[in-house]
PDB file of C-alpha atoms in Angstrom:
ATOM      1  CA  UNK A 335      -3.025  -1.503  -5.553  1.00  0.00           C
ATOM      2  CA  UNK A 336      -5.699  -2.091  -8.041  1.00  0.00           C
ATOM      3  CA  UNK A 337      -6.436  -5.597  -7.114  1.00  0.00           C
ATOM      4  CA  UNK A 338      -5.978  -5.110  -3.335  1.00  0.00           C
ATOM      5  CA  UNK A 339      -9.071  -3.214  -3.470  1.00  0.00           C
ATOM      6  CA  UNK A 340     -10.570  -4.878  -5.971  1.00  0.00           C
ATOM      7  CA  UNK A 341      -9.943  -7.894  -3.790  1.00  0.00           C
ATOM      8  CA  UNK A 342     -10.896  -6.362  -0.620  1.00  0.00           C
ATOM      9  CA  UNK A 343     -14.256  -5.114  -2.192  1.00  0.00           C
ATOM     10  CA  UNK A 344     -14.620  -9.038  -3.507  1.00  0.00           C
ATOM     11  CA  UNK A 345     -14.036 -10.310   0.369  1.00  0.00           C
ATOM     12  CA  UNK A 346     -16.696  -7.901   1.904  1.00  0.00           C
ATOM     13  CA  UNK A 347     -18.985  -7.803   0.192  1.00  0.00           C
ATOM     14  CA  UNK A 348     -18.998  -4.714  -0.049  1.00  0.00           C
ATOM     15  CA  UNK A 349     -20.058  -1.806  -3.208  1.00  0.00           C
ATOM     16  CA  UNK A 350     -18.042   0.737  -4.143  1.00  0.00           C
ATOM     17  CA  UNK A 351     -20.333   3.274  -3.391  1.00  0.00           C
ATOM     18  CA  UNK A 352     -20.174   2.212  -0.135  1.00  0.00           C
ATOM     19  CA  UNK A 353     -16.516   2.417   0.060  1.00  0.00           C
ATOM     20  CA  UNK A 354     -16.598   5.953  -1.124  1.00  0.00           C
ATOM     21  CA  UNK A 355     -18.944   6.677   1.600  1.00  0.00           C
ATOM     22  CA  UNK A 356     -16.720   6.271   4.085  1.00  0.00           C
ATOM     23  CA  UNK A 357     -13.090   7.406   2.047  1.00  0.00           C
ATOM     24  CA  UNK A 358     -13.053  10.082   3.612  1.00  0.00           C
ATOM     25  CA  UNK A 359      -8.790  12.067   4.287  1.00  0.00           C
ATOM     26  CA  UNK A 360      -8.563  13.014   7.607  1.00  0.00           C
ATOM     27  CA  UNK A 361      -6.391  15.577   7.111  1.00  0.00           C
ATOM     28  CA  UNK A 362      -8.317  17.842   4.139  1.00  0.00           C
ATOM     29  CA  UNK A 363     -11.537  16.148   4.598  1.00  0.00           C
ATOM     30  CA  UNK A 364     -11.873  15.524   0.985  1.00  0.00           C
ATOM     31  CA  UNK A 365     -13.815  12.487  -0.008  1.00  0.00           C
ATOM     32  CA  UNK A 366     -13.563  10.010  -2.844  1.00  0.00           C
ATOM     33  CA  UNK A 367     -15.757   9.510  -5.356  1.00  0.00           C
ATOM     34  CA  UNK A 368     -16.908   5.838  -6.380  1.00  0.00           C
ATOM     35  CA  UNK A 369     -16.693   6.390 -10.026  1.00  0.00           C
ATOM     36  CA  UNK A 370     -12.614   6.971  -9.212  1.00  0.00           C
ATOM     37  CA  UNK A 371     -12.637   3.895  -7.108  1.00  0.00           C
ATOM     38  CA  UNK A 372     -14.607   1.922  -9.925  1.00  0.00           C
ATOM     39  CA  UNK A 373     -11.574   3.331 -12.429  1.00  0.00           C
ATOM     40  CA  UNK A 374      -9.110   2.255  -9.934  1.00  0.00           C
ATOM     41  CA  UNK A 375     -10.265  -1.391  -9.504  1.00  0.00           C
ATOM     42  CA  UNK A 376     -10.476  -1.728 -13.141  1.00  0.00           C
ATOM     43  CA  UNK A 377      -6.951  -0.751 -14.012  1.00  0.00           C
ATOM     44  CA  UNK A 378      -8.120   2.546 -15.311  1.00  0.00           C
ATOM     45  CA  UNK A 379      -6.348   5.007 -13.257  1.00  0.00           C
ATOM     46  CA  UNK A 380      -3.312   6.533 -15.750  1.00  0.00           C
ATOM     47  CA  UNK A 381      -0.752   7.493 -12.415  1.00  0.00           C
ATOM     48  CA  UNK A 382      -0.304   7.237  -9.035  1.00  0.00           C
ATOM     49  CA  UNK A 383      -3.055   8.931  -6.994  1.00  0.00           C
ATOM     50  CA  UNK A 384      -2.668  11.588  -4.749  1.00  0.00           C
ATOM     51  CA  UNK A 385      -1.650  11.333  -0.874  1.00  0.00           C
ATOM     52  CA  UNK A 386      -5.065  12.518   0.254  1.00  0.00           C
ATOM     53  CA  UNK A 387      -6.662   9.744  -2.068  1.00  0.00           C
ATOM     54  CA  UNK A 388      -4.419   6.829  -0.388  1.00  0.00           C
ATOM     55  CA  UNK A 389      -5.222   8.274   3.011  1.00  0.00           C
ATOM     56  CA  UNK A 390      -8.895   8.486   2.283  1.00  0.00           C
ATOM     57  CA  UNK A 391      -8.797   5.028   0.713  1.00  0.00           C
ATOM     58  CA  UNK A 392      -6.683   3.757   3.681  1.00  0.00           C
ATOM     59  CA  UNK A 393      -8.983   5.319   6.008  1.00  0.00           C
ATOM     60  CA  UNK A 394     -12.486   3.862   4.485  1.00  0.00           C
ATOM     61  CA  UNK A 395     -10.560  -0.215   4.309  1.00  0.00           C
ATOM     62  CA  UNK A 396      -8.733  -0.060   7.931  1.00  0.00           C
ATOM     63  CA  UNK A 397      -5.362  -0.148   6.504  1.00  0.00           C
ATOM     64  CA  UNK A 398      -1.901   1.936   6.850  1.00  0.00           C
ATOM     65  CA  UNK A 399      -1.783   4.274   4.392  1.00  0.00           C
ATOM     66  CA  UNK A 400       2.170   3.275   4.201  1.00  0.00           C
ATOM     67  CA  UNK A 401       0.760  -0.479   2.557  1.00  0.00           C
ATOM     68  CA  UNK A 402      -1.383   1.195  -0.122  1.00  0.00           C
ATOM     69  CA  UNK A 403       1.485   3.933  -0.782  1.00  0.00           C
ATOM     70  CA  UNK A 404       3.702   0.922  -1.382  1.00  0.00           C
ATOM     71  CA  UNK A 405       1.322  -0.664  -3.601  1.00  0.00           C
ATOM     72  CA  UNK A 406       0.999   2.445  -5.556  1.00  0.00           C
ATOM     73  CA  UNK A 407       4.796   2.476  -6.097  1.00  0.00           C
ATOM     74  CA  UNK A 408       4.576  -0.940  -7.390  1.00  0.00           C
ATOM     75  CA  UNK A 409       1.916  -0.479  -9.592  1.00  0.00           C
ATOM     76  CA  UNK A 410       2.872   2.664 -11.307  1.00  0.00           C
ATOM     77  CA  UNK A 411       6.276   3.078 -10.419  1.00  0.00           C
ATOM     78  CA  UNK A 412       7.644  -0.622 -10.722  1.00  0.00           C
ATOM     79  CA  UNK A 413       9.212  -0.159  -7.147  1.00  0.00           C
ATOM     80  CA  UNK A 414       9.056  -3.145  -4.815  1.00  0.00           C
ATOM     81  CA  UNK A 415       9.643  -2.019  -1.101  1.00  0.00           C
ATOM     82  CA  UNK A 416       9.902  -4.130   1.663  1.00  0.00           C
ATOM     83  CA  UNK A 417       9.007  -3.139   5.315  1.00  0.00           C
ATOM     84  CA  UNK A 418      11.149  -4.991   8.381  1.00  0.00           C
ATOM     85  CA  UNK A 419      10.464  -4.227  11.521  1.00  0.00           C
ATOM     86  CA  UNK A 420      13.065  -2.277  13.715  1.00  0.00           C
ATOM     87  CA  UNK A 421      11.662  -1.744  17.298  1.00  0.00           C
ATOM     88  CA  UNK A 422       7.930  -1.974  19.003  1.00  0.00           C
ATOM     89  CA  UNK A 423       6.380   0.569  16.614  1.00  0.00           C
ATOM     90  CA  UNK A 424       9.292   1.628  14.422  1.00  0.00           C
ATOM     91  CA  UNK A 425       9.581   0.071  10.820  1.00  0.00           C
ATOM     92  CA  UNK A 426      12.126   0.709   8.293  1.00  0.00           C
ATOM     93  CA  UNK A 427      11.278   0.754   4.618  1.00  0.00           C
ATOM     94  CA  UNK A 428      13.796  -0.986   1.925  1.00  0.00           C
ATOM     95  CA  UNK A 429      13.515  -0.371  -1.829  1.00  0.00           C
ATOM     96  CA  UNK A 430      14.545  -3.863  -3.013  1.00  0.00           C
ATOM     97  CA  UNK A 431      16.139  -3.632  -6.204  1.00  0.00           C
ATOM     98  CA  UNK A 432      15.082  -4.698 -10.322  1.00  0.00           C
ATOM     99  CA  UNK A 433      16.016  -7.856 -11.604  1.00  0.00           C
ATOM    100  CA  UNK A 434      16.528  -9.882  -8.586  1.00  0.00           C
ATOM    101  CA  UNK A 435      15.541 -13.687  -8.416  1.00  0.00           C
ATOM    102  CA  UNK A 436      13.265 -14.935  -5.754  1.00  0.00           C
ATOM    103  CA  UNK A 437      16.380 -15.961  -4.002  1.00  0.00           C
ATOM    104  CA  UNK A 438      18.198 -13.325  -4.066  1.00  0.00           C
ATOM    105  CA  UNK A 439      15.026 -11.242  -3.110  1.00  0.00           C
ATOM    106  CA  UNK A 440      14.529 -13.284  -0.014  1.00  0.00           C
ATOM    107  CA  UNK A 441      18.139 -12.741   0.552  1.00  0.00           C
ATOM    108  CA  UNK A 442      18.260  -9.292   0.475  1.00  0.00           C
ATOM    109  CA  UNK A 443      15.056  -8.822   2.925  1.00  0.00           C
ATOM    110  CA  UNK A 444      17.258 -11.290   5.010  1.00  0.00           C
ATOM    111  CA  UNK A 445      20.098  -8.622   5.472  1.00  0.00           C
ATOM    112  CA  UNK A 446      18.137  -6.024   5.556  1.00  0.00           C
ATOM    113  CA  UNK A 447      16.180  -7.398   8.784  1.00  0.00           C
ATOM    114  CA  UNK A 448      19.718  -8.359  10.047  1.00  0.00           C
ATOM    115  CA  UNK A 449      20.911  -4.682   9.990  1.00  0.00           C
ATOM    116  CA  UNK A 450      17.076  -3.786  11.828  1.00  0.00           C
ATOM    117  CA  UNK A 451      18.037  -6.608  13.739  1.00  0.00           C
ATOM    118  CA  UNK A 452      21.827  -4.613  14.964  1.00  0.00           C
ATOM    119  CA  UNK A 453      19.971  -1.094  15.042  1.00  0.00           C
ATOM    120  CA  UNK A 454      17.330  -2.288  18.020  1.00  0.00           C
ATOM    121  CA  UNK A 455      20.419  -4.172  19.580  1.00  0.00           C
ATOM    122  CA  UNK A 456      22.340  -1.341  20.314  1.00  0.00           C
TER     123      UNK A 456
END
């Protein structure tokens, strides 16, 4: 998650001050602060942040707050999750298992898009 935004800051152009202006949850209204944000792109933050903080993040870059919640669970949980789509708006999240090759990685997103594939089928 660090580098997304860190990344995303890079391809904008764009300060973190004046991502903090607009990280903003819309659900509490409570706002980040671009010292956090400056911790976060550095590597700096000790554990996962809060769900208001990954909505207010997700709110100020234009991006589902279900990506950067994923990225969060990579970062500081080691989880790798993998999202496959299951109808017109429906998604189905897959925790994809430790220790798995690339192959068997790409295989296991393969079945798990197959059963998606069966659930909008019947």
């Amino acid at each position: 998650m660090s580098s997304f935004v860190r990344d995303y800051l890079h391809e904008h152009e764009e300060s973190e001050r004046a991502l903090a202006v607009r990280a903003v949850d819309p659900e509490t209204g409570f706002t980040l602060q671009h010292g956090w944000i400056n911790q976060l792109t550095k590597g700096r933050v000790s554990r996962a942040p809060e769900l208001w903080r990954l909505r207010a993040l997700a709110a100020a870059m234009s991006v589902p707050v279900t990506m950067l919640a994923e990225l969060a669970a990579a970062q500081w949980l080691g989880i790798q999750v993998a999202e496959i789509k299951a109808g017109e708006e429906d998604w189905i999240a897959v925790t994809i298992p430790k220790g798995l090759t690339p192959a068997q990685r790409e295989r296991f997103v393969r079945m798990a898009e197959d059963i998606a594939r069966h659930m909008r089928d019947d």
